[in-house]
């Protein structure tokens, strides 16, 4: 009877032992994975923190580092498209580039030297889609930013009611220096590019038409600086200030002639 009972129980014991071995193998595999995860813990934490690192780099002005993080995250996501975590990391890093572009565009409306302008436009050209800007949009953004800076500089001048002559001379000098610097920087930044065919910008009329197309050109995002005022408006304001001065007649005529020459140049 005992032998018969033992023989009847053997199949159940075999099934239980097989399940035990299977669970042991699965547990061993899970333990091996946990061991690998533990060994790579620091690298995984660094990888998952890249979106926060990119946002911090943008806040601290480390724009080149933020772009390098985005390029590295995009390359990993493209190399391993089946890993959702890498796709989420790449998307998180890419999201911080919108703030980067906004800061670069605002920087164009501040005091700017030629090396700084080259650096900022170079960063704008490195932006990936959907934040990338076309060449006409880059030119338009630069001109709009410099016009916004001129508006702030003119607003900071002493009131014109106290000394109209001094105000007019200061404003004319400010505009002369600003327009000269802007033209020099614009030529250094854009006139050597393939998109700006120099043969099309040889004549003053062609140059004026090109600048007008840039100022009124492609639609711009809402976070860009406002469009610059027309030179004719600045001319009228300068002539009006000259008319209120003691030597209003010849100063107004000089301001009008000088502004007309700038518009024709």
PDB file of C-alpha atoms in Angstrom:
ATOM      1  CA  UNK A   1       0.000   0.000   0.000  1.00  0.00           C
ATOM      2  CA  UNK A   2       2.831   2.452   0.867  1.00  0.00           C
ATOM      3  CA  UNK A   3       4.599   1.699  -2.407  1.00  0.00           C
ATOM      4  CA  UNK A   4       1.402   2.272  -4.354  1.00  0.00           C
ATOM      5  CA  UNK A   5       0.818   5.613  -2.575  1.00  0.00           C
ATOM      6  CA  UNK A   6       4.433   6.641  -3.207  1.00  0.00           C
ATOM      7  CA  UNK A   7       4.145   5.788  -6.890  1.00  0.00           C
ATOM      8  CA  UNK A   8       0.924   7.793  -7.157  1.00  0.00           C
ATOM      9  CA  UNK A   9       2.598  10.815  -5.537  1.00  0.00           C
ATOM     10  CA  UNK A  10       5.689  10.773  -7.753  1.00  0.00           C
ATOM     11  CA  UNK A  11       4.137  12.712 -10.702  1.00  0.00           C
ATOM     12  CA  UNK A  12       3.047  15.499  -8.377  1.00  0.00           C
ATOM     13  CA  UNK A  13       6.494  15.597  -6.802  1.00  0.00           C
ATOM     14  CA  UNK A  14       8.072  15.799 -10.274  1.00  0.00           C
ATOM     15  CA  UNK A  15       5.834  18.681 -11.253  1.00  0.00           C
ATOM     16  CA  UNK A  16       6.592  20.512  -8.005  1.00  0.00           C
ATOM     17  CA  UNK A  17      10.326  20.017  -8.426  1.00  0.00           C
ATOM     18  CA  UNK A  18      10.159  21.272 -12.033  1.00  0.00           C
ATOM     19  CA  UNK A  19       8.296  24.390 -10.892  1.00  0.00           C
ATOM     20  CA  UNK A  20      10.869  24.879  -8.126  1.00  0.00           C
ATOM     21  CA  UNK A  21      13.762  24.653 -10.595  1.00  0.00           C
ATOM     22  CA  UNK A  22      11.979  27.043 -12.970  1.00  0.00           C
ATOM     23  CA  UNK A  23      11.394  29.570 -10.199  1.00  0.00           C
ATOM     24  CA  UNK A  24      15.013  29.194  -9.144  1.00  0.00           C
ATOM     25  CA  UNK A  25      16.237  29.921 -12.678  1.00  0.00           C
ATOM     26  CA  UNK A  26      13.963  32.970 -12.961  1.00  0.00           C
ATOM     27  CA  UNK A  27      15.113  34.215  -9.583  1.00  0.00           C
ATOM     28  CA  UNK A  28      18.727  33.738 -10.588  1.00  0.00           C
ATOM     29  CA  UNK A  29      18.148  35.689 -13.804  1.00  0.00           C
ATOM     30  CA  UNK A  30      16.390  38.502 -11.941  1.00  0.00           C
ATOM     31  CA  UNK A  31      19.218  38.595  -9.409  1.00  0.00           C
ATOM     32  CA  UNK A  32      21.757  38.842 -12.233  1.00  0.00           C
ATOM     33  CA  UNK A  33      19.793  41.743 -13.742  1.00  0.00           C
ATOM     34  CA  UNK A  34      19.641  43.477 -10.376  1.00  0.00           C
ATOM     35  CA  UNK A  35      23.395  43.002 -10.060  1.00  0.00           C
ATOM     36  CA  UNK A  36      23.963  44.653 -13.437  1.00  0.00           C
ATOM     37  CA  UNK A  37      21.568  47.441 -12.457  1.00  0.00           C
ATOM     38  CA  UNK A  38      23.465  47.955  -9.216  1.00  0.00           C
ATOM     39  CA  UNK A  39      26.793  48.080 -11.029  1.00  0.00           C
ATOM     40  CA  UNK A  40      25.448  50.651 -13.514  1.00  0.00           C
ATOM     41  CA  UNK A  41      23.435  52.619 -10.976  1.00  0.00           C
ATOM     42  CA  UNK A  42      25.511  55.784 -11.225  1.00  0.00           C
ATOM     43  CA  UNK A  43      25.435  55.765 -15.034  1.00  0.00           C
ATOM     44  CA  UNK A  44      21.660  55.228 -15.052  1.00  0.00           C
ATOM     45  CA  UNK A  45      21.079  58.062 -12.592  1.00  0.00           C
ATOM     46  CA  UNK A  46      23.251  60.351 -14.707  1.00  0.00           C
ATOM     47  CA  UNK A  47      21.302  59.346 -17.819  1.00  0.00           C
ATOM     48  CA  UNK A  48      17.888  59.916 -16.231  1.00  0.00           C
ATOM     49  CA  UNK A  49      18.989  63.294 -14.842  1.00  0.00           C
ATOM     50  CA  UNK A  50      19.982  64.652 -18.251  1.00  0.00           C
ATOM     51  CA  UNK A  51      16.699  66.586 -18.811  1.00  0.00           C
ATOM     52  CA  UNK A  52      17.212  68.399 -15.490  1.00  0.00           C
ATOM     53  CA  UNK A  53      20.890  68.883 -16.330  1.00  0.00           C
ATOM     54  CA  UNK A  54      20.029  70.425 -19.700  1.00  0.00           C
ATOM     55  CA  UNK A  55      17.479  72.772 -18.112  1.00  0.00           C
ATOM     56  CA  UNK A  56      20.044  73.809 -15.493  1.00  0.00           C
ATOM     57  CA  UNK A  57      22.651  74.445 -18.211  1.00  0.00           C
ATOM     58  CA  UNK A  58      20.211  76.730 -20.039  1.00  0.00           C
ATOM     59  CA  UNK A  59      19.385  78.655 -16.855  1.00  0.00           C
ATOM     60  CA  UNK A  60      23.091  79.168 -16.133  1.00  0.00           C
ATOM     61  CA  UNK A  61      23.942  80.292 -19.657  1.00  0.00           C
ATOM     62  CA  UNK A  62      25.828  77.118 -20.640  1.00  0.00           C
ATOM     63  CA  UNK A  63      24.201  76.957 -24.048  1.00  0.00           C
ATOM     64  CA  UNK A  64      26.889  74.928 -25.842  1.00  0.00           C
ATOM     65  CA  UNK A  65      26.738  72.271 -23.128  1.00  0.00           C
ATOM     66  CA  UNK A  66      22.938  72.086 -23.422  1.00  0.00           C
ATOM     67  CA  UNK A  67      23.196  71.569 -27.180  1.00  0.00           C
ATOM     68  CA  UNK A  68      25.813  68.848 -26.684  1.00  0.00           C
ATOM     69  CA  UNK A  69      23.529  67.065 -24.196  1.00  0.00           C
ATOM     70  CA  UNK A  70      20.694  67.204 -26.705  1.00  0.00           C
ATOM     71  CA  UNK A  71      22.870  65.804 -29.486  1.00  0.00           C
ATOM     72  CA  UNK A  72      24.056  62.937 -27.268  1.00  0.00           C
ATOM     73  CA  UNK A  73      20.521  62.106 -26.080  1.00  0.00           C
ATOM     74  CA  UNK A  74      19.178  62.164 -29.643  1.00  0.00           C
ATOM     75  CA  UNK A  75      21.983  59.858 -30.823  1.00  0.00           C
ATOM     76  CA  UNK A  76      21.249  57.321 -28.061  1.00  0.00           C
ATOM     77  CA  UNK A  77      17.521  57.412 -28.795  1.00  0.00           C
ATOM     78  CA  UNK A  78      18.163  56.834 -32.500  1.00  0.00           C
ATOM     79  CA  UNK A  79      20.570  53.966 -31.754  1.00  0.00           C
ATOM     80  CA  UNK A  80      18.085  52.184 -29.435  1.00  0.00           C
ATOM     81  CA  UNK A  81      14.576  53.066 -30.685  1.00  0.00           C
ATOM     82  CA  UNK A  82      12.995  50.154 -28.794  1.00  0.00           C
ATOM     83  CA  UNK A  83      13.927  51.507 -25.336  1.00  0.00           C
ATOM     84  CA  UNK A  84      11.172  53.881 -24.144  1.00  0.00           C
ATOM     85  CA  UNK A  85      13.315  55.365 -21.358  1.00  0.00           C
ATOM     86  CA  UNK A  86      15.846  56.692 -23.861  1.00  0.00           C
ATOM     87  CA  UNK A  87      13.068  58.240 -25.950  1.00  0.00           C
ATOM     88  CA  UNK A  88      11.656  60.012 -22.884  1.00  0.00           C
ATOM     89  CA  UNK A  89      15.092  61.295 -21.894  1.00  0.00           C
ATOM     90  CA  UNK A  90      15.719  62.651 -25.404  1.00  0.00           C
ATOM     91  CA  UNK A  91      12.310  64.353 -25.444  1.00  0.00           C
ATOM     92  CA  UNK A  92      12.953  65.897 -22.028  1.00  0.00           C
ATOM     93  CA  UNK A  93      16.312  67.291 -23.109  1.00  0.00           C
ATOM     94  CA  UNK A  94      14.847  68.617 -26.373  1.00  0.00           C
ATOM     95  CA  UNK A  95      12.099  70.437 -24.450  1.00  0.00           C
ATOM     96  CA  UNK A  96      14.662  72.682 -22.731  1.00  0.00           C
ATOM     97  CA  UNK A  97      15.866  74.050 -26.082  1.00  0.00           C
ATOM     98  CA  UNK A  98      12.773  76.240 -26.407  1.00  0.00           C
ATOM     99  CA  UNK A  99      13.935  78.261 -23.404  1.00  0.00           C
ATOM    100  CA  UNK A 100      17.459  78.316 -24.849  1.00  0.00           C
ATOM    101  CA  UNK A 101      16.217  79.844 -28.109  1.00  0.00           C
ATOM    102  CA  UNK A 102      14.142  82.406 -26.199  1.00  0.00           C
ATOM    103  CA  UNK A 103      17.189  83.491 -24.180  1.00  0.00           C
ATOM    104  CA  UNK A 104      19.361  83.765 -27.290  1.00  0.00           C
ATOM    105  CA  UNK A 105      16.783  85.942 -29.040  1.00  0.00           C
ATOM    106  CA  UNK A 106      16.532  88.208 -26.000  1.00  0.00           C
ATOM    107  CA  UNK A 107      20.322  88.449 -25.911  1.00  0.00           C
ATOM    108  CA  UNK A 108      20.204  90.016 -29.380  1.00  0.00           C
ATOM    109  CA  UNK A 109      18.369  93.027 -27.893  1.00  0.00           C
ATOM    110  CA  UNK A 110      21.170  93.779 -25.404  1.00  0.00           C
ATOM    111  CA  UNK A 111      24.593  95.428 -25.827  1.00  0.00           C
ATOM    112  CA  UNK A 112      26.429  93.212 -28.289  1.00  0.00           C
ATOM    113  CA  UNK A 113      29.962  93.023 -29.625  1.00  0.00           C
ATOM    114  CA  UNK A 114      30.869  91.281 -32.868  1.00  0.00           C
ATOM    115  CA  UNK A 115      32.395  88.181 -31.150  1.00  0.00           C
ATOM    116  CA  UNK A 116      29.278  87.868 -28.985  1.00  0.00           C
ATOM    117  CA  UNK A 117      27.033  88.205 -32.040  1.00  0.00           C
ATOM    118  CA  UNK A 118      29.016  85.508 -33.850  1.00  0.00           C
ATOM    119  CA  UNK A 119      28.663  83.216 -30.839  1.00  0.00           C
ATOM    120  CA  UNK A 120      24.898  83.778 -30.463  1.00  0.00           C
ATOM    121  CA  UNK A 121      24.100  83.321 -34.152  1.00  0.00           C
ATOM    122  CA  UNK A 122      26.326  80.243 -34.211  1.00  0.00           C
ATOM    123  CA  UNK A 123      24.253  78.748 -31.382  1.00  0.00           C
ATOM    124  CA  UNK A 124      21.021  79.613 -33.187  1.00  0.00           C
ATOM    125  CA  UNK A 125      22.303  77.779 -36.248  1.00  0.00           C
ATOM    126  CA  UNK A 126      22.988  74.667 -34.147  1.00  0.00           C
ATOM    127  CA  UNK A 127      19.417  74.403 -32.857  1.00  0.00           C
ATOM    128  CA  UNK A 128      17.701  71.177 -34.004  1.00  0.00           C
ATOM    129  CA  UNK A 129      14.059  70.924 -35.162  1.00  0.00           C
ATOM    130  CA  UNK A 130      11.513  72.019 -34.105  1.00  0.00           C
ATOM    131  CA  UNK A 131      13.491  74.946 -32.688  1.00  0.00           C
ATOM    132  CA  UNK A 132      15.748  75.432 -35.723  1.00  0.00           C
ATOM    133  CA  UNK A 133      15.611  78.755 -37.567  1.00  0.00           C
ATOM    134  CA  UNK A 134      16.003  79.282 -41.280  1.00  0.00           C
ATOM    135  CA  UNK A 135      18.564  81.766 -42.581  1.00  0.00           C
ATOM    136  CA  UNK A 136      15.952  84.502 -43.263  1.00  0.00           C
ATOM    137  CA  UNK A 137      14.519  84.027 -39.782  1.00  0.00           C
ATOM    138  CA  UNK A 138      17.983  84.386 -38.253  1.00  0.00           C
ATOM    139  CA  UNK A 139      18.545  87.652 -40.119  1.00  0.00           C
ATOM    140  CA  UNK A 140      15.134  88.968 -39.178  1.00  0.00           C
ATOM    141  CA  UNK A 141      15.675  88.054 -35.510  1.00  0.00           C
ATOM    142  CA  UNK A 142      19.043  89.832 -35.492  1.00  0.00           C
ATOM    143  CA  UNK A 143      17.626  93.051 -37.002  1.00  0.00           C
ATOM    144  CA  UNK A 144      14.632  93.022 -34.680  1.00  0.00           C
ATOM    145  CA  UNK A 145      16.837  92.520 -31.645  1.00  0.00           C
ATOM    146  CA  UNK A 146      19.187  95.357 -32.573  1.00  0.00           C
ATOM    147  CA  UNK A 147      16.202  97.665 -33.220  1.00  0.00           C
ATOM    148  CA  UNK A 148      14.803  96.811 -29.783  1.00  0.00           C
ATOM    149  CA  UNK A 149      18.178  97.664 -28.231  1.00  0.00           C
ATOM    150  CA  UNK A 150      18.204 101.035 -30.037  1.00  0.00           C
ATOM    151  CA  UNK A 151      14.714 101.783 -28.706  1.00  0.00           C
ATOM    152  CA  UNK A 152      15.902 101.154 -25.133  1.00  0.00           C
ATOM    153  CA  UNK A 153      19.040 103.257 -25.663  1.00  0.00           C
ATOM    154  CA  UNK A 154      16.994 106.184 -27.052  1.00  0.00           C
ATOM    155  CA  UNK A 155      14.543 105.921 -24.155  1.00  0.00           C
ATOM    156  CA  UNK A 156      17.470 106.194 -21.718  1.00  0.00           C
ATOM    157  CA  UNK A 157      18.582 109.570 -23.124  1.00  0.00           C
ATOM    158  CA  UNK A 158      18.003 112.703 -20.971  1.00  0.00           C
ATOM    159  CA  UNK A 159      14.603 114.366 -21.504  1.00  0.00           C
ATOM    160  CA  UNK A 160      14.507 116.419 -24.693  1.00  0.00           C
ATOM    161  CA  UNK A 161      12.570 119.281 -23.082  1.00  0.00           C
ATOM    162  CA  UNK A 162      15.567 120.457 -21.046  1.00  0.00           C
ATOM    163  CA  UNK A 163      18.203 120.745 -23.782  1.00  0.00           C
ATOM    164  CA  UNK A 164      16.743 120.062 -27.239  1.00  0.00           C
ATOM    165  CA  UNK A 165      20.029 120.694 -29.065  1.00  0.00           C
ATOM    166  CA  UNK A 166      21.999 118.432 -26.745  1.00  0.00           C
ATOM    167  CA  UNK A 167      19.273 115.787 -26.977  1.00  0.00           C
ATOM    168  CA  UNK A 168      19.282 115.895 -30.760  1.00  0.00           C
ATOM    169  CA  UNK A 169      23.061 115.642 -30.999  1.00  0.00           C
ATOM    170  CA  UNK A 170      23.137 112.762 -28.525  1.00  0.00           C
ATOM    171  CA  UNK A 171      20.398 110.948 -30.391  1.00  0.00           C
ATOM    172  CA  UNK A 172      22.015 111.423 -33.784  1.00  0.00           C
ATOM    173  CA  UNK A 173      25.343 110.183 -32.437  1.00  0.00           C
ATOM    174  CA  UNK A 174      23.662 107.207 -30.792  1.00  0.00           C
ATOM    175  CA  UNK A 175      21.865 106.267 -34.010  1.00  0.00           C
ATOM    176  CA  UNK A 176      24.996 106.741 -36.086  1.00  0.00           C
ATOM    177  CA  UNK A 177      27.084 104.443 -33.862  1.00  0.00           C
ATOM    178  CA  UNK A 178      24.287 101.875 -33.517  1.00  0.00           C
ATOM    179  CA  UNK A 179      23.518 101.685 -37.236  1.00  0.00           C
ATOM    180  CA  UNK A 180      27.206 101.417 -38.089  1.00  0.00           C
ATOM    181  CA  UNK A 181      27.760  98.601 -35.589  1.00  0.00           C
ATOM    182  CA  UNK A 182      24.619  96.796 -36.734  1.00  0.00           C
ATOM    183  CA  UNK A 183      25.629  96.983 -40.411  1.00  0.00           C
ATOM    184  CA  UNK A 184      29.141  95.730 -39.655  1.00  0.00           C
ATOM    185  CA  UNK A 185      27.817  92.849 -37.562  1.00  0.00           C
ATOM    186  CA  UNK A 186      25.115  91.973 -40.101  1.00  0.00           C
ATOM    187  CA  UNK A 187      27.619  91.786 -42.945  1.00  0.00           C
ATOM    188  CA  UNK A 188      29.991  89.658 -40.865  1.00  0.00           C
ATOM    189  CA  UNK A 189      27.216  87.295 -39.807  1.00  0.00           C
ATOM    190  CA  UNK A 190      25.140  86.808 -42.939  1.00  0.00           C
ATOM    191  CA  UNK A 191      26.570  88.282 -46.104  1.00  0.00           C
ATOM    192  CA  UNK A 192      29.135  85.504 -46.457  1.00  0.00           C
ATOM    193  CA  UNK A 193      26.510  82.734 -46.320  1.00  0.00           C
ATOM    194  CA  UNK A 194      25.400  80.918 -49.406  1.00  0.00           C
ATOM    195  CA  UNK A 195      21.776  81.962 -48.864  1.00  0.00           C
ATOM    196  CA  UNK A 196      22.716  85.648 -49.219  1.00  0.00           C
ATOM    197  CA  UNK A 197      23.924  85.857 -52.785  1.00  0.00           C
ATOM    198  CA  UNK A 198      26.171  88.974 -52.846  1.00  0.00           C
ATOM    199  CA  UNK A 199      25.316  89.599 -56.493  1.00  0.00           C
ATOM    200  CA  UNK A 200      21.733  90.318 -55.451  1.00  0.00           C
ATOM    201  CA  UNK A 201      22.792  92.932 -52.885  1.00  0.00           C
ATOM    202  CA  UNK A 202      25.202  95.020 -54.948  1.00  0.00           C
ATOM    203  CA  UNK A 203      22.959  98.027 -55.572  1.00  0.00           C
ATOM    204  CA  UNK A 204      21.428 100.214 -52.810  1.00  0.00           C
ATOM    205  CA  UNK A 205      17.935  99.499 -54.135  1.00  0.00           C
ATOM    206  CA  UNK A 206      18.497  95.752 -53.912  1.00  0.00           C
ATOM    207  CA  UNK A 207      19.920  96.121 -50.409  1.00  0.00           C
ATOM    208  CA  UNK A 208      16.929  98.187 -49.252  1.00  0.00           C
ATOM    209  CA  UNK A 209      14.533  95.641 -50.732  1.00  0.00           C
ATOM    210  CA  UNK A 210      16.370  92.773 -49.025  1.00  0.00           C
ATOM    211  CA  UNK A 211      16.317  94.486 -45.625  1.00  0.00           C
ATOM    212  CA  UNK A 212      12.633  95.342 -46.059  1.00  0.00           C
ATOM    213  CA  UNK A 213      11.867  91.721 -46.857  1.00  0.00           C
ATOM    214  CA  UNK A 214      13.727  90.685 -43.708  1.00  0.00           C
ATOM    215  CA  UNK A 215      11.945  93.195 -41.489  1.00  0.00           C
ATOM    216  CA  UNK A 216       8.516  92.229 -42.820  1.00  0.00           C
ATOM    217  CA  UNK A 217       9.546  88.687 -43.682  1.00  0.00           C
ATOM    218  CA  UNK A 218       8.655  85.206 -42.502  1.00  0.00           C
ATOM    219  CA  UNK A 219       6.245  84.749 -39.574  1.00  0.00           C
ATOM    220  CA  UNK A 220       8.036  84.814 -36.237  1.00  0.00           C
ATOM    221  CA  UNK A 221       7.256  83.034 -32.943  1.00  0.00           C
ATOM    222  CA  UNK A 222       5.367  84.980 -30.296  1.00  0.00           C
ATOM    223  CA  UNK A 223       8.363  85.099 -27.941  1.00  0.00           C
ATOM    224  CA  UNK A 224      10.541  87.066 -30.402  1.00  0.00           C
ATOM    225  CA  UNK A 225      11.349  90.758 -29.831  1.00  0.00           C
ATOM    226  CA  UNK A 226       8.923  93.208 -31.480  1.00  0.00           C
ATOM    227  CA  UNK A 227       9.496  94.420 -35.011  1.00  0.00           C
ATOM    228  CA  UNK A 228      11.784  97.474 -35.322  1.00  0.00           C
ATOM    229  CA  UNK A 229      10.337 100.914 -36.100  1.00  0.00           C
ATOM    230  CA  UNK A 230      10.902 102.308 -39.571  1.00  0.00           C
ATOM    231  CA  UNK A 231      13.842 104.648 -40.136  1.00  0.00           C
ATOM    232  CA  UNK A 232      11.382 107.240 -41.411  1.00  0.00           C
ATOM    233  CA  UNK A 233       9.764 107.345 -37.951  1.00  0.00           C
ATOM    234  CA  UNK A 234      13.145 108.011 -36.333  1.00  0.00           C
ATOM    235  CA  UNK A 235      13.746 110.736 -38.921  1.00  0.00           C
ATOM    236  CA  UNK A 236      10.459 112.447 -38.122  1.00  0.00           C
ATOM    237  CA  UNK A 237      11.112 112.326 -34.362  1.00  0.00           C
ATOM    238  CA  UNK A 238      14.607 113.781 -34.781  1.00  0.00           C
ATOM    239  CA  UNK A 239      13.307 116.579 -37.031  1.00  0.00           C
ATOM    240  CA  UNK A 240      10.570 117.374 -34.504  1.00  0.00           C
ATOM    241  CA  UNK A 241      13.134 117.606 -31.675  1.00  0.00           C
ATOM    242  CA  UNK A 242      15.293 119.887 -33.844  1.00  0.00           C
ATOM    243  CA  UNK A 243      12.355 122.177 -34.545  1.00  0.00           C
ATOM    244  CA  UNK A 244      11.889 122.749 -30.800  1.00  0.00           C
ATOM    245  CA  UNK A 245      15.504 123.859 -30.363  1.00  0.00           C
ATOM    246  CA  UNK A 246      16.844 127.392 -30.737  1.00  0.00           C
ATOM    247  CA  UNK A 247      18.473 126.536 -34.067  1.00  0.00           C
ATOM    248  CA  UNK A 248      15.502 124.513 -35.209  1.00  0.00           C
ATOM    249  CA  UNK A 249      15.560 125.549 -38.831  1.00  0.00           C
ATOM    250  CA  UNK A 250      18.951 124.294 -39.914  1.00  0.00           C
ATOM    251  CA  UNK A 251      19.007 121.425 -37.407  1.00  0.00           C
ATOM    252  CA  UNK A 252      15.681 120.105 -38.676  1.00  0.00           C
ATOM    253  CA  UNK A 253      16.896 120.416 -42.246  1.00  0.00           C
ATOM    254  CA  UNK A 254      20.149 118.620 -41.327  1.00  0.00           C
ATOM    255  CA  UNK A 255      18.296 115.858 -39.523  1.00  0.00           C
ATOM    256  CA  UNK A 256      15.929 115.416 -42.463  1.00  0.00           C
ATOM    257  CA  UNK A 257      18.761 115.376 -44.997  1.00  0.00           C
ATOM    258  CA  UNK A 258      20.880 113.022 -42.894  1.00  0.00           C
ATOM    259  CA  UNK A 259      18.027 110.589 -42.346  1.00  0.00           C
ATOM    260  CA  UNK A 260      17.155 110.668 -46.041  1.00  0.00           C
ATOM    261  CA  UNK A 261      20.757 109.855 -46.848  1.00  0.00           C
ATOM    262  CA  UNK A 262      20.655 106.926 -44.416  1.00  0.00           C
ATOM    263  CA  UNK A 263      17.473 105.653 -46.019  1.00  0.00           C
ATOM    264  CA  UNK A 264      19.067 105.878 -49.458  1.00  0.00           C
ATOM    265  CA  UNK A 265      22.404 104.309 -48.355  1.00  0.00           C
TER     266      UNK A 265
END
